[in-house]
């Protein structure tokens, strides 16, 4: 034990006696924490004024030296958090993360700009960058484990990002599209009910923006239509889809999608009528003619001009005659 103690003591003495040959890449600064610096570069990038430090960060970013840009920008935020240069430095942290393809961290860095510095002059630009990041995830980009390892796409996380964009600036330029993108993310999960809610919020909140309102109504109808066609035909979802498309056509008669909406309405009405016709046949086979008549009449109400309606009228006439003969 004594021998090992002597050896350890000897090594420590050597290290203390010859500091110049022991480079220390990890440097600690109060208020900043530990940073990695190459031997011989310690302190070369640091400045004593926030303005000068931000200039170092910006120049490093422009030169593609993103590690240096990050350190310099972070120092501005840590050492001079209340200075006029802190918002721009925090924004530069986000830009640096983006340049290094660490989009989740970039989004969070931009979020700090908006929360800590709500009067930042580039507030709208920060929102746009957040939205662009969220769109990349909406398009299928994978989220990263620990910020580095591509792990999986997630529409839940994407929808949360879009929601933050909307909350950060509900009446900003990007907010309407971000609200619509929440619906798109939910559709990719086949969560059509949540998608419709997102579209309805967009249609209501941005009713003064005709293009947004029209797009929201149409997409709400499409989401209902998709829901109606999943598994067994959902009559309630079909009815809601018809209502949404009808509102769309009524409020936007000149929209290029009106013909598509009308075709979809006709198709869903036919499916509704067919469903009622099948139920009527079920009752008729079991000699429950009163019930059969009710559903044959529903066919006439739901799609009076269809071929199914012609068949329903024939069955109604036949059943009435048979009932009279009883």
C-alpha positions as protocol buffer text, in pm:
chain_id: "A"
residue {
  index: 1
  type: UNK
  ca { x: 0 y: 0 z: 0 }
}
residue {
  index: 2
  type: UNK
  ca { x: 284 y: 236 z: 91 }
}
residue {
  index: 3
  type: UNK
  ca { x: 453 y: 169 z: -243 }
}
residue {
  index: 4
  type: UNK
  ca { x: 137 y: 261 z: -439 }
}
residue {
  index: 5
  type: UNK
  ca { x: 93 y: 575 z: -228 }
}
residue {
  index: 6
  type: UNK
  ca { x: 447 y: 686 z: -305 }
}
residue {
  index: 7
  type: UNK
  ca { x: 394 y: 629 z: -680 }
}
residue {
  index: 8
  type: UNK
  ca { x: 68 y: 828 z: -686 }
}
residue {
  index: 9
  type: UNK
  ca { x: 230 y: 1111 z: -488 }
}
residue {
  index: 10
  type: UNK
  ca { x: 523 y: 1116 z: -731 }
}
residue {
  index: 11
  type: UNK
  ca { x: 289 y: 1143 z: -1034 }
}
residue {
  index: 12
  type: UNK
  ca { x: 95 y: 1429 z: -874 }
}
residue {
  index: 13
  type: UNK
  ca { x: 415 y: 1619 z: -797 }
}
residue {
  index: 14
  type: UNK
  ca { x: 529 y: 1579 z: -1159 }
}
residue {
  index: 15
  type: UNK
  ca { x: 200 y: 1709 z: -1294 }
}
residue {
  index: 16
  type: UNK
  ca { x: 210 y: 2012 z: -1067 }
}
residue {
  index: 17
  type: UNK
  ca { x: 575 y: 2079 z: -1136 }
}
residue {
  index: 18
  type: UNK
  ca { x: 542 y: 2070 z: -1516 }
}
residue {
  index: 19
  type: UNK
  ca { x: 200 y: 2218 z: -1607 }
}
residue {
  index: 20
  type: UNK
  ca { x: 321 y: 2336 z: -1947 }
}
residue {
  index: 21
  type: UNK
  ca { x: 346 y: 1980 z: -2078 }
}
residue {
  index: 22
  type: UNK
  ca { x: 2 y: 1878 z: -1951 }
}
residue {
  index: 23
  type: UNK
  ca { x: -256 y: 2025 z: -2188 }
}
residue {
  index: 24
  type: UNK
  ca { x: -603 y: 2061 z: -2033 }
}
residue {
  index: 25
  type: UNK
  ca { x: -864 y: 2051 z: -2308 }
}
residue {
  index: 26
  type: UNK
  ca { x: -1147 y: 2075 z: -2052 }
}
residue {
  index: 27
  type: UNK
  ca { x: -1171 y: 2429 z: -1916 }
}
residue {
  index: 28
  type: UNK
  ca { x: -1408 y: 2542 z: -1642 }
}
residue {
  index: 29
  type: UNK
  ca { x: -1537 y: 2899 z: -1622 }
}
residue {
  index: 30
  type: UNK
  ca { x: -1772 y: 3019 z: -1348 }
}
residue {
  index: 31
  type: UNK
  ca { x: -2122 y: 3068 z: -1486 }
}
residue {
  index: 32
  type: UNK
  ca { x: -2036 y: 2884 z: -1807 }
}
residue {
  index: 33
  type: UNK
  ca { x: -1941 y: 2535 z: -1695 }
}
residue {
  index: 34
  type: UNK
  ca { x: -1693 y: 2302 z: -1864 }
}
residue {
  index: 35
  type: UNK
  ca { x: -1593 y: 2351 z: -2227 }
}
residue {
  index: 36
  type: UNK
  ca { x: -1355 y: 2159 z: -2451 }
}
residue {
  index: 37
  type: UNK
  ca { x: -1067 y: 2358 z: -2595 }
}
residue {
  index: 38
  type: UNK
  ca { x: -770 y: 2240 z: -2794 }
}
residue {
  index: 39
  type: UNK
  ca { x: -433 y: 2282 z: -2634 }
}
residue {
  index: 40
  type: UNK
  ca { x: -297 y: 2627 z: -2701 }
}
residue {
  index: 41
  type: UNK
  ca { x: -634 y: 2779 z: -2791 }
}
residue {
  index: 42
  type: UNK
  ca { x: -756 y: 2852 z: -2439 }
}
residue {
  index: 43
  type: UNK
  ca { x: -906 y: 3197 z: -2417 }
}
residue {
  index: 44
  type: UNK
  ca { x: -836 y: 3303 z: -2776 }
}
residue {
  index: 45
  type: UNK
  ca { x: -1208 y: 3321 z: -2857 }
}
residue {
  index: 46
  type: UNK
  ca { x: -1320 y: 3489 z: -2534 }
}
residue {
  index: 47
  type: UNK
  ca { x: -1395 y: 3859 z: -2508 }
}
residue {
  index: 48
  type: UNK
  ca { x: -1469 y: 4093 z: -2220 }
}
residue {
  index: 49
  type: UNK
  ca { x: -1772 y: 4263 z: -2377 }
}
residue {
  index: 50
  type: UNK
  ca { x: -2098 y: 4104 z: -2492 }
}
residue {
  index: 51
  type: UNK
  ca { x: -2090 y: 4288 z: -2825 }
}
residue {
  index: 52
  type: UNK
  ca { x: -1741 y: 4165 z: -2906 }
}
residue {
  index: 53
  type: UNK
  ca { x: -1820 y: 3811 z: -2796 }
}
residue {
  index: 54
  type: UNK
  ca { x: -2127 y: 3801 z: -3020 }
}
residue {
  index: 55
  type: UNK
  ca { x: -1918 y: 3921 z: -3313 }
}
residue {
  index: 56
  type: UNK
  ca { x: -1680 y: 3629 z: -3255 }
}
residue {
  index: 57
  type: UNK
  ca { x: -1976 y: 3390 z: -3252 }
}
residue {
  index: 58
  type: UNK
  ca { x: -2127 y: 3534 z: -3569 }
}
residue {
  index: 59
  type: UNK
  ca { x: -1796 y: 3532 z: -3757 }
}
residue {
  index: 60
  type: UNK
  ca { x: -1730 y: 3173 z: -3654 }
}
residue {
  index: 61
  type: UNK
  ca { x: -2079 y: 3076 z: -3771 }
}
residue {
  index: 62
  type: UNK
  ca { x: -2029 y: 3250 z: -4105 }
}
residue {
  index: 63
  type: UNK
  ca { x: -1698 y: 3065 z: -4146 }
}
residue {
  index: 64
  type: UNK
  ca { x: -1863 y: 2730 z: -4076 }
}
residue {
  index: 65
  type: UNK
  ca { x: -1683 y: 2688 z: -3743 }
}
residue {
  index: 66
  type: UNK
  ca { x: -1994 y: 2578 z: -3561 }
}
residue {
  index: 67
  type: UNK
  ca { x: -1830 y: 2449 z: -3242 }
}
residue {
  index: 68
  type: UNK
  ca { x: -1657 y: 2782 z: -3192 }
}
residue {
  index: 69
  type: UNK
  ca { x: -1976 y: 2971 z: -3278 }
}
residue {
  index: 70
  type: UNK
  ca { x: -2168 y: 2768 z: -3024 }
}
residue {
  index: 71
  type: UNK
  ca { x: -1917 y: 2832 z: -2744 }
}
residue {
  index: 72
  type: UNK
  ca { x: -1898 y: 3203 z: -2812 }
}
residue {
  index: 73
  type: UNK
  ca { x: -2276 y: 3247 z: -2840 }
}
residue {
  index: 74
  type: UNK
  ca { x: -2337 y: 3045 z: -2527 }
}
residue {
  index: 75
  type: UNK
  ca { x: -2088 y: 3260 z: -2337 }
}
residue {
  index: 76
  type: UNK
  ca { x: -2287 y: 3571 z: -2428 }
}
residue {
  index: 77
  type: UNK
  ca { x: -2605 y: 3413 z: -2294 }
}
residue {
  index: 78
  type: UNK
  ca { x: -2439 y: 3285 z: -1977 }
}
residue {
  index: 79
  type: UNK
  ca { x: -2225 y: 3587 z: -1887 }
}
residue {
  index: 80
  type: UNK
  ca { x: -2448 y: 3868 z: -2015 }
}
residue {
  index: 81
  type: UNK
  ca { x: -2805 y: 3724 z: -2002 }
}
residue {
  index: 82
  type: UNK
  ca { x: -2965 y: 4068 z: -1968 }
}
residue {
  index: 83
  type: UNK
  ca { x: -2764 y: 4244 z: -2235 }
}
residue {
  index: 84
  type: UNK
  ca { x: -2907 y: 4362 z: -2565 }
}
residue {
  index: 85
  type: UNK
  ca { x: -2696 y: 4098 z: -2737 }
}
residue {
  index: 86
  type: UNK
  ca { x: -2832 y: 3796 z: -2548 }
}
residue {
  index: 87
  type: UNK
  ca { x: -3141 y: 3743 z: -2772 }
}
residue {
  index: 88
  type: UNK
  ca { x: -2928 y: 3733 z: -3086 }
}
residue {
  index: 89
  type: UNK
  ca { x: -2679 y: 3501 z: -2917 }
}
residue {
  index: 90
  type: UNK
  ca { x: -2957 y: 3263 z: -2813 }
}
residue {
  index: 91
  type: UNK
  ca { x: -3089 y: 3272 z: -3169 }
}
residue {
  index: 92
  type: UNK
  ca { x: -2740 y: 3192 z: -3296 }
}
residue {
  index: 93
  type: UNK
  ca { x: -2733 y: 2885 z: -3072 }
}
residue {
  index: 94
  type: UNK
  ca { x: -3040 y: 2760 z: -3257 }
}
residue {
  index: 95
  type: UNK
  ca { x: -2882 y: 2836 z: -3594 }
}
residue {
  index: 96
  type: UNK
  ca { x: -2574 y: 2643 z: -3490 }
}
residue {
  index: 97
  type: UNK
  ca { x: -2777 y: 2340 z: -3383 }
}
residue {
  index: 98
  type: UNK
  ca { x: -2958 y: 2352 z: -3717 }
}
residue {
  index: 99
  type: UNK
  ca { x: -2630 y: 2368 z: -3907 }
}
residue {
  index: 100
  type: UNK
  ca { x: -2517 y: 2058 z: -3717 }
}
residue {
  index: 101
  type: UNK
  ca { x: -2847 y: 1884 z: -3802 }
}
residue {
  index: 102
  type: UNK
  ca { x: -2960 y: 1871 z: -3443 }
}
residue {
  index: 103
  type: UNK
  ca { x: -3310 y: 1996 z: -3513 }
}
residue {
  index: 104
  type: UNK
  ca { x: -3472 y: 1908 z: -3180 }
}
residue {
  index: 105
  type: UNK
  ca { x: -3209 y: 2105 z: -2991 }
}
residue {
  index: 106
  type: UNK
  ca { x: -3244 y: 2388 z: -3240 }
}
residue {
  index: 107
  type: UNK
  ca { x: -3619 y: 2400 z: -3184 }
}
residue {
  index: 108
  type: UNK
  ca { x: -3566 y: 2418 z: -2807 }
}
residue {
  index: 109
  type: UNK
  ca { x: -3305 y: 2690 z: -2847 }
}
residue {
  index: 110
  type: UNK
  ca { x: -3548 y: 2896 z: -3054 }
}
residue {
  index: 111
  type: UNK
  ca { x: -3816 y: 2832 z: -2793 }
}
residue {
  index: 112
  type: UNK
  ca { x: -3590 y: 2991 z: -2534 }
}
residue {
  index: 113
  type: UNK
  ca { x: -3555 y: 3298 z: -2755 }
}
residue {
  index: 114
  type: UNK
  ca { x: -3932 y: 3338 z: -2764 }
}
residue {
  index: 115
  type: UNK
  ca { x: -3984 y: 3271 z: -2394 }
}
residue {
  index: 116
  type: UNK
  ca { x: -3690 y: 3465 z: -2249 }
}
residue {
  index: 117
  type: UNK
  ca { x: -3688 y: 3749 z: -2500 }
}
residue {
  index: 118
  type: UNK
  ca { x: -4049 y: 3803 z: -2617 }
}
residue {
  index: 119
  type: UNK
  ca { x: -3953 y: 4146 z: -2752 }
}
residue {
  index: 120
  type: UNK
  ca { x: -3681 y: 4008 z: -2978 }
}
residue {
  index: 121
  type: UNK
  ca { x: -3674 y: 4200 z: -3306 }
}
residue {
  index: 122
  type: UNK
  ca { x: -3660 y: 3878 z: -3510 }
}
residue {
  index: 123
  type: UNK
  ca { x: -3950 y: 3707 z: -3328 }
}
residue {
  index: 124
  type: UNK
  ca { x: -4132 y: 3628 z: -3654 }
}
residue {
  index: 125
  type: UNK
  ca { x: -3817 y: 3483 z: -3811 }
}
residue {
  index: 126
  type: UNK
  ca { x: -3765 y: 3257 z: -3509 }
}
residue {
  index: 127
  type: UNK
  ca { x: -4123 y: 3130 z: -3546 }
}
residue {
  index: 128
  type: UNK
  ca { x: -4060 y: 3056 z: -3912 }
}
residue {
  index: 129
  type: UNK
  ca { x: -3749 y: 2857 z: -3829 }
}
residue {
  index: 130
  type: UNK
  ca { x: -3938 y: 2658 z: -3568 }
}
residue {
  index: 131
  type: UNK
  ca { x: -4208 y: 2582 z: -3823 }
}
residue {
  index: 132
  type: UNK
  ca { x: -3952 y: 2476 z: -4084 }
}
residue {
  index: 133
  type: UNK
  ca { x: -3801 y: 2231 z: -3837 }
}
residue {
  index: 134
  type: UNK
  ca { x: -4144 y: 2089 z: -3751 }
}
residue {
  index: 135
  type: UNK
  ca { x: -4224 y: 2052 z: -4122 }
}
residue {
  index: 136
  type: UNK
  ca { x: -3910 y: 1843 z: -4170 }
}
residue {
  index: 137
  type: UNK
  ca { x: -4035 y: 1605 z: -3902 }
}
residue {
  index: 138
  type: UNK
  ca { x: -4382 y: 1609 z: -4059 }
}
residue {
  index: 139
  type: UNK
  ca { x: -4220 y: 1498 z: -4384 }
}
residue {
  index: 140
  type: UNK
  ca { x: -4073 y: 1194 z: -4212 }
}
residue {
  index: 141
  type: UNK
  ca { x: -3741 y: 1306 z: -4064 }
}
residue {
  index: 142
  type: UNK
  ca { x: -3646 y: 1087 z: -3769 }
}
residue {
  index: 143
  type: UNK
  ca { x: -3613 y: 1218 z: -3416 }
}
residue {
  index: 144
  type: UNK
  ca { x: -3279 y: 1145 z: -3251 }
}
residue {
  index: 145
  type: UNK
  ca { x: -3203 y: 956 z: -2933 }
}
residue {
  index: 146
  type: UNK
  ca { x: -2995 y: 1178 z: -2703 }
}
residue {
  index: 147
  type: UNK
  ca { x: -2982 y: 1427 z: -2987 }
}
residue {
  index: 148
  type: UNK
  ca { x: -2747 y: 1218 z: -3201 }
}
residue {
  index: 149
  type: UNK
  ca { x: -2879 y: 870 z: -3289 }
}
residue {
  index: 150
  type: UNK
  ca { x: -3164 y: 861 z: -3547 }
}
residue {
  index: 151
  type: UNK
  ca { x: -3437 y: 673 z: -3368 }
}
residue {
  index: 152
  type: UNK
  ca { x: -3787 y: 704 z: -3514 }
}
residue {
  index: 153
  type: UNK
  ca { x: -4036 y: 946 z: -3670 }
}
residue {
  index: 154
  type: UNK
  ca { x: -4310 y: 1063 z: -3434 }
}
residue {
  index: 155
  type: UNK
  ca { x: -4625 y: 1244 z: -3535 }
}
residue {
  index: 156
  type: UNK
  ca { x: -4709 y: 1300 z: -3167 }
}
residue {
  index: 157
  type: UNK
  ca { x: -4388 y: 1498 z: -3118 }
}
residue {
  index: 158
  type: UNK
  ca { x: -4441 y: 1671 z: -3451 }
}
residue {
  index: 159
  type: UNK
  ca { x: -4793 y: 1778 z: -3354 }
}
residue {
  index: 160
  type: UNK
  ca { x: -4656 y: 1908 z: -3021 }
}
residue {
  index: 161
  type: UNK
  ca { x: -4399 y: 2116 z: -3209 }
}
residue {
  index: 162
  type: UNK
  ca { x: -4666 y: 2261 z: -3436 }
}
residue {
  index: 163
  type: UNK
  ca { x: -4883 y: 2337 z: -3134 }
}
residue {
  index: 164
  type: UNK
  ca { x: -4597 y: 2532 z: -2974 }
}
residue {
  index: 165
  type: UNK
  ca { x: -4551 y: 2733 z: -3294 }
}
residue {
  index: 166
  type: UNK
  ca { x: -4920 y: 2828 z: -3288 }
}
residue {
  index: 167
  type: UNK
  ca { x: -4912 y: 2916 z: -2917 }
}
residue {
  index: 168
  type: UNK
  ca { x: -4596 y: 3122 z: -2962 }
}
residue {
  index: 169
  type: UNK
  ca { x: -4768 y: 3338 z: -3223 }
}
residue {
  index: 170
  type: UNK
  ca { x: -5137 y: 3250 z: -3278 }
}
residue {
  index: 171
  type: UNK
  ca { x: -5183 y: 3530 z: -3530 }
}
residue {
  index: 172
  type: UNK
  ca { x: -4839 y: 3523 z: -3688 }
}
residue {
  index: 173
  type: UNK
  ca { x: -4781 y: 3457 z: -4056 }
}
residue {
  index: 174
  type: UNK
  ca { x: -4691 y: 3092 z: -3998 }
}
residue {
  index: 175
  type: UNK
  ca { x: -4961 y: 3012 z: -3742 }
}
residue {
  index: 176
  type: UNK
  ca { x: -5242 y: 2919 z: -3987 }
}
residue {
  index: 177
  type: UNK
  ca { x: -5022 y: 2670 z: -4171 }
}
residue {
  index: 178
  type: UNK
  ca { x: -4886 y: 2533 z: -3844 }
}
residue {
  index: 179
  type: UNK
  ca { x: -5243 y: 2476 z: -3722 }
}
residue {
  index: 180
  type: UNK
  ca { x: -5323 y: 2295 z: -4046 }
}
residue {
  index: 181
  type: UNK
  ca { x: -5007 y: 2088 z: -4007 }
}
residue {
  index: 182
  type: UNK
  ca { x: -5132 y: 1965 z: -3669 }
}
residue {
  index: 183
  type: UNK
  ca { x: -5422 y: 1812 z: -3858 }
}
residue {
  index: 184
  type: UNK
  ca { x: -5187 y: 1662 z: -4116 }
}
residue {
  index: 185
  type: UNK
  ca { x: -4978 y: 1499 z: -3843 }
}
residue {
  index: 186
  type: UNK
  ca { x: -5288 y: 1348 z: -3683 }
}
residue {
  index: 187
  type: UNK
  ca { x: -5407 y: 1217 z: -4019 }
}
residue {
  index: 188
  type: UNK
  ca { x: -5076 y: 1033 z: -4061 }
}
residue {
  index: 189
  type: UNK
  ca { x: -5160 y: 857 z: -3734 }
}
residue {
  index: 190
  type: UNK
  ca { x: -5510 y: 778 z: -3862 }
}
residue {
  index: 191
  type: UNK
  ca { x: -5639 y: 989 z: -3573 }
}
residue {
  index: 192
  type: UNK
  ca { x: -5906 y: 1145 z: -3790 }
}
residue {
  index: 193
  type: UNK
  ca { x: -6111 y: 1286 z: -3504 }
}
residue {
  index: 194
  type: UNK
  ca { x: -5813 y: 1485 z: -3374 }
}
residue {
  index: 195
  type: UNK
  ca { x: -5730 y: 1592 z: -3728 }
}
residue {
  index: 196
  type: UNK
  ca { x: -6081 y: 1730 z: -3775 }
}
residue {
  index: 197
  type: UNK
  ca { x: -6053 y: 1928 z: -3450 }
}
residue {
  index: 198
  type: UNK
  ca { x: -5730 y: 2085 z: -3571 }
}
residue {
  index: 199
  type: UNK
  ca { x: -5886 y: 2179 z: -3905 }
}
residue {
  index: 200
  type: UNK
  ca { x: -6199 y: 2317 z: -3740 }
}
residue {
  index: 201
  type: UNK
  ca { x: -5986 y: 2538 z: -3514 }
}
residue {
  index: 202
  type: UNK
  ca { x: -5806 y: 2670 z: -3823 }
}
residue {
  index: 203
  type: UNK
  ca { x: -6135 y: 2738 z: -4004 }
}
residue {
  index: 204
  type: UNK
  ca { x: -6278 y: 2921 z: -3703 }
}
residue {
  index: 205
  type: UNK
  ca { x: -5973 y: 3114 z: -3585 }
}
residue {
  index: 206
  type: UNK
  ca { x: -5863 y: 3224 z: -3932 }
}
residue {
  index: 207
  type: UNK
  ca { x: -6205 y: 3275 z: -4087 }
}
residue {
  index: 208
  type: UNK
  ca { x: -6090 y: 3616 z: -4211 }
}
residue {
  index: 209
  type: UNK
  ca { x: -5833 y: 3441 z: -4432 }
}
residue {
  index: 210
  type: UNK
  ca { x: -6045 y: 3292 z: -4706 }
}
residue {
  index: 211
  type: UNK
  ca { x: -5783 y: 3051 z: -4843 }
}
residue {
  index: 212
  type: UNK
  ca { x: -5706 y: 2911 z: -4498 }
}
residue {
  index: 213
  type: UNK
  ca { x: -6071 y: 2874 z: -4404 }
}
residue {
  index: 214
  type: UNK
  ca { x: -6156 y: 2701 z: -4734 }
}
residue {
  index: 215
  type: UNK
  ca { x: -5862 y: 2463 z: -4707 }
}
residue {
  index: 216
  type: UNK
  ca { x: -5951 y: 2379 z: -4347 }
}
residue {
  index: 217
  type: UNK
  ca { x: -6314 y: 2300 z: -4433 }
}
residue {
  index: 218
  type: UNK
  ca { x: -6214 y: 2082 z: -4727 }
}
residue {
  index: 219
  type: UNK
  ca { x: -5955 y: 1890 z: -4525 }
}
residue {
  index: 220
  type: UNK
  ca { x: -6199 y: 1844 z: -4237 }
}
residue {
  index: 221
  type: UNK
  ca { x: -6438 y: 1686 z: -4486 }
}
residue {
  index: 222
  type: UNK
  ca { x: -6160 y: 1464 z: -4621 }
}
residue {
  index: 223
  type: UNK
  ca { x: -6065 y: 1352 z: -4270 }
}
residue {
  index: 224
  type: UNK
  ca { x: -6425 y: 1261 z: -4193 }
}
residue {
  index: 225
  type: UNK
  ca { x: -6445 y: 1081 z: -4528 }
}
residue {
  index: 226
  type: UNK
  ca { x: -6135 y: 873 z: -4448 }
}
residue {
  index: 227
  type: UNK
  ca { x: -6276 y: 791 z: -4106 }
}
residue {
  index: 228
  type: UNK
  ca { x: -6604 y: 682 z: -4264 }
}
residue {
  index: 229
  type: UNK
  ca { x: -6423 y: 437 z: -4491 }
}
residue {
  index: 230
  type: UNK
  ca { x: -6216 y: 269 z: -4220 }
}
residue {
  index: 231
  type: UNK
  ca { x: -6330 y: -84 z: -4132 }
}
residue {
  index: 232
  type: UNK
  ca { x: -6710 y: -97 z: -4153 }
}
residue {
  index: 233
  type: UNK
  ca { x: -6865 y: 209 z: -4309 }
}
residue {
  index: 234
  type: UNK
  ca { x: -6916 y: 471 z: -4038 }
}
residue {
  index: 235
  type: UNK
  ca { x: -7253 y: 634 z: -4108 }
}
residue {
  index: 236
  type: UNK
  ca { x: -7201 y: 909 z: -3850 }
}
residue {
  index: 237
  type: UNK
  ca { x: -6861 y: 1008 z: -3990 }
}
residue {
  index: 238
  type: UNK
  ca { x: -7009 y: 1005 z: -4340 }
}
residue {
  index: 239
  type: UNK
  ca { x: -7286 y: 1241 z: -4230 }
}
residue {
  index: 240
  type: UNK
  ca { x: -7029 y: 1477 z: -4077 }
}
residue {
  index: 241
  type: UNK
  ca { x: -6818 y: 1460 z: -4393 }
}
residue {
  index: 242
  type: UNK
  ca { x: -7120 y: 1550 z: -4605 }
}
residue {
  index: 243
  type: UNK
  ca { x: -7194 y: 1844 z: -4375 }
}
residue {
  index: 244
  type: UNK
  ca { x: -6834 y: 1968 z: -4393 }
}
residue {
  index: 245
  type: UNK
  ca { x: -6818 y: 1937 z: -4772 }
}
residue {
  index: 246
  type: UNK
  ca { x: -7157 y: 2106 z: -4805 }
}
residue {
  index: 247
  type: UNK
  ca { x: -7033 y: 2401 z: -4598 }
}
residue {
  index: 248
  type: UNK
  ca { x: -6720 y: 2412 z: -4812 }
}
residue {
  index: 249
  type: UNK
  ca { x: -6917 y: 2421 z: -5139 }
}
residue {
  index: 250
  type: UNK
  ca { x: -7165 y: 2679 z: -5006 }
}
residue {
  index: 251
  type: UNK
  ca { x: -6899 y: 2916 z: -4874 }
}
residue {
  index: 252
  type: UNK
  ca { x: -6648 y: 2868 z: -5155 }
}
residue {
  index: 253
  type: UNK
  ca { x: -6845 y: 2816 z: -5479 }
}
residue {
  index: 254
  type: UNK
  ca { x: -6552 y: 2927 z: -5697 }
}
residue {
  index: 255
  type: UNK
  ca { x: -6292 y: 2698 z: -5540 }
}
residue {
  index: 256
  type: UNK
  ca { x: -6131 y: 2453 z: -5783 }
}
residue {
  index: 257
  type: UNK
  ca { x: -6209 y: 2164 z: -5544 }
}
residue {
  index: 258
  type: UNK
  ca { x: -6586 y: 2213 z: -5551 }
}
residue {
  index: 259
  type: UNK
  ca { x: -6634 y: 1943 z: -5817 }
}
residue {
  index: 260
  type: UNK
  ca { x: -6430 y: 1696 z: -5609 }
}
residue {
  index: 261
  type: UNK
  ca { x: -6633 y: 1778 z: -5299 }
}
residue {
  index: 262
  type: UNK
  ca { x: -6960 y: 1727 z: -5484 }
}
residue {
  index: 263
  type: UNK
  ca { x: -6842 y: 1391 z: -5620 }
}
residue {
  index: 264
  type: UNK
  ca { x: -6748 y: 1280 z: -5270 }
}
residue {
  index: 265
  type: UNK
  ca { x: -7083 y: 1396 z: -5133 }
}
residue {
  index: 266
  type: UNK
  ca { x: -7266 y: 1193 z: -5397 }
}
residue {
  index: 267
  type: UNK
  ca { x: -7058 y: 886 z: -5320 }
}
residue {
  index: 268
  type: UNK
  ca { x: -7119 y: 909 z: -4947 }
}
residue {
  index: 269
  type: UNK
  ca { x: -7490 y: 967 z: -4990 }
}
residue {
  index: 270
  type: UNK
  ca { x: -7504 y: 656 z: -5205 }
}
residue {
  index: 271
  type: UNK
  ca { x: -7320 y: 458 z: -4936 }
}
residue {
  index: 272
  type: UNK
  ca { x: -7559 y: 588 z: -4672 }
}
residue {
  index: 273
  type: UNK
  ca { x: -7857 y: 492 z: -4886 }
}
residue {
  index: 274
  type: UNK
  ca { x: -7708 y: 149 z: -4952 }
}
residue {
  index: 275
  type: UNK
  ca { x: -7662 y: 95 z: -4579 }
}
residue {
  index: 276
  type: UNK
  ca { x: -8026 y: 181 z: -4511 }
}
residue {
  index: 277
  type: UNK
  ca { x: -8136 y: -43 z: -4799 }
}
residue {
  index: 278
  type: UNK
  ca { x: -7946 y: -341 z: -4654 }
}
residue {
  index: 279
  type: UNK
  ca { x: -8105 y: -286 z: -4313 }
}
residue {
  index: 280
  type: UNK
  ca { x: -8449 y: -268 z: -4476 }
}
residue {
  index: 281
  type: UNK
  ca { x: -8386 y: -599 z: -4653 }
}
residue {
  index: 282
  type: UNK
  ca { x: -8285 y: -752 z: -4320 }
}
residue {
  index: 283
  type: UNK
  ca { x: -8619 y: -652 z: -4165 }
}
residue {
  index: 284
  type: UNK
  ca { x: -8814 y: -760 z: -4472 }
}
residue {
  index: 285
  type: UNK
  ca { x: -8664 y: -1111 z: -4467 }
}
residue {
  index: 286
  type: UNK
  ca { x: -8783 y: -1146 z: -4109 }
}
residue {
  index: 287
  type: UNK
  ca { x: -9134 y: -1031 z: -4202 }
}
residue {
  index: 288
  type: UNK
  ca { x: -9096 y: -710 z: -4001 }
}
residue {
  index: 289
  type: UNK
  ca { x: -9249 y: -497 z: -4271 }
}
residue {
  index: 290
  type: UNK
  ca { x: -9305 y: -183 z: -4064 }
}
residue {
  index: 291
  type: UNK
  ca { x: -8933 y: -166 z: -3982 }
}
residue {
  index: 292
  type: UNK
  ca { x: -8843 y: -239 z: -4343 }
}
residue {
  index: 293
  type: UNK
  ca { x: -9061 y: 49 z: -4463 }
}
residue {
  index: 294
  type: UNK
  ca { x: -8885 y: 289 z: -4228 }
}
residue {
  index: 295
  type: UNK
  ca { x: -8542 y: 207 z: -4372 }
}
residue {
  index: 296
  type: UNK
  ca { x: -8659 y: 195 z: -4734 }
}
residue {
  index: 297
  type: UNK
  ca { x: -8791 y: 548 z: -4681 }
}
residue {
  index: 298
  type: UNK
  ca { x: -8453 y: 648 z: -4536 }
}
residue {
  index: 299
  type: UNK
  ca { x: -8301 y: 550 z: -4869 }
}
residue {
  index: 300
  type: UNK
  ca { x: -8526 y: 807 z: -5040 }
}
residue {
  index: 301
  type: UNK
  ca { x: -8426 y: 1074 z: -4790 }
}
residue {
  index: 302
  type: UNK
  ca { x: -8051 y: 1008 z: -4808 }
}
residue {
  index: 303
  type: UNK
  ca { x: -8014 y: 975 z: -5185 }
}
residue {
  index: 304
  type: UNK
  ca { x: -8346 y: 1033 z: -5365 }
}
residue {
  index: 305
  type: UNK
  ca { x: -8199 y: 1041 z: -5718 }
}
residue {
  index: 306
  type: UNK
  ca { x: -7987 y: 726 z: -5702 }
}
residue {
  index: 307
  type: UNK
  ca { x: -8045 y: 381 z: -5848 }
}
residue {
  index: 308
  type: UNK
  ca { x: -8079 y: 261 z: -5490 }
}
residue {
  index: 309
  type: UNK
  ca { x: -8377 y: 493 z: -5448 }
}
residue {
  index: 310
  type: UNK
  ca { x: -8550 y: 337 z: -5751 }
}
residue {
  index: 311
  type: UNK
  ca { x: -8517 y: -7 z: -5590 }
}
residue {
  index: 312
  type: UNK
  ca { x: -8638 y: 127 z: -5257 }
}
residue {
  index: 313
  type: UNK
  ca { x: -8953 y: 275 z: -5415 }
}
residue {
  index: 314
  type: UNK
  ca { x: -9034 y: -61 z: -5573 }
}
residue {
  index: 315
  type: UNK
  ca { x: -8996 y: -236 z: -5239 }
}
residue {
  index: 316
  type: UNK
  ca { x: -9208 y: 26 z: -5062 }
}
residue {
  index: 317
  type: UNK
  ca { x: -9492 y: -17 z: -5312 }
}
residue {
  index: 318
  type: UNK
  ca { x: -9473 y: -395 z: -5281 }
}
residue {
  index: 319
  type: UNK
  ca { x: -9469 y: -392 z: -4901 }
}
residue {
  index: 320
  type: UNK
  ca { x: -9759 y: -148 z: -4880 }
}
residue {
  index: 321
  type: UNK
  ca { x: -9963 y: -372 z: -5108 }
}
residue {
  index: 322
  type: UNK
  ca { x: -9880 y: -677 z: -4900 }
}
residue {
  index: 323
  type: UNK
  ca { x: -9971 y: -496 z: -4579 }
}
residue {
  index: 324
  type: UNK
  ca { x: -10305 y: -394 z: -4725 }
}
residue {
  index: 325
  type: UNK
  ca { x: -10376 y: -755 z: -4818 }
}
residue {
  index: 326
  type: UNK
  ca { x: -10319 y: -877 z: -4465 }
}
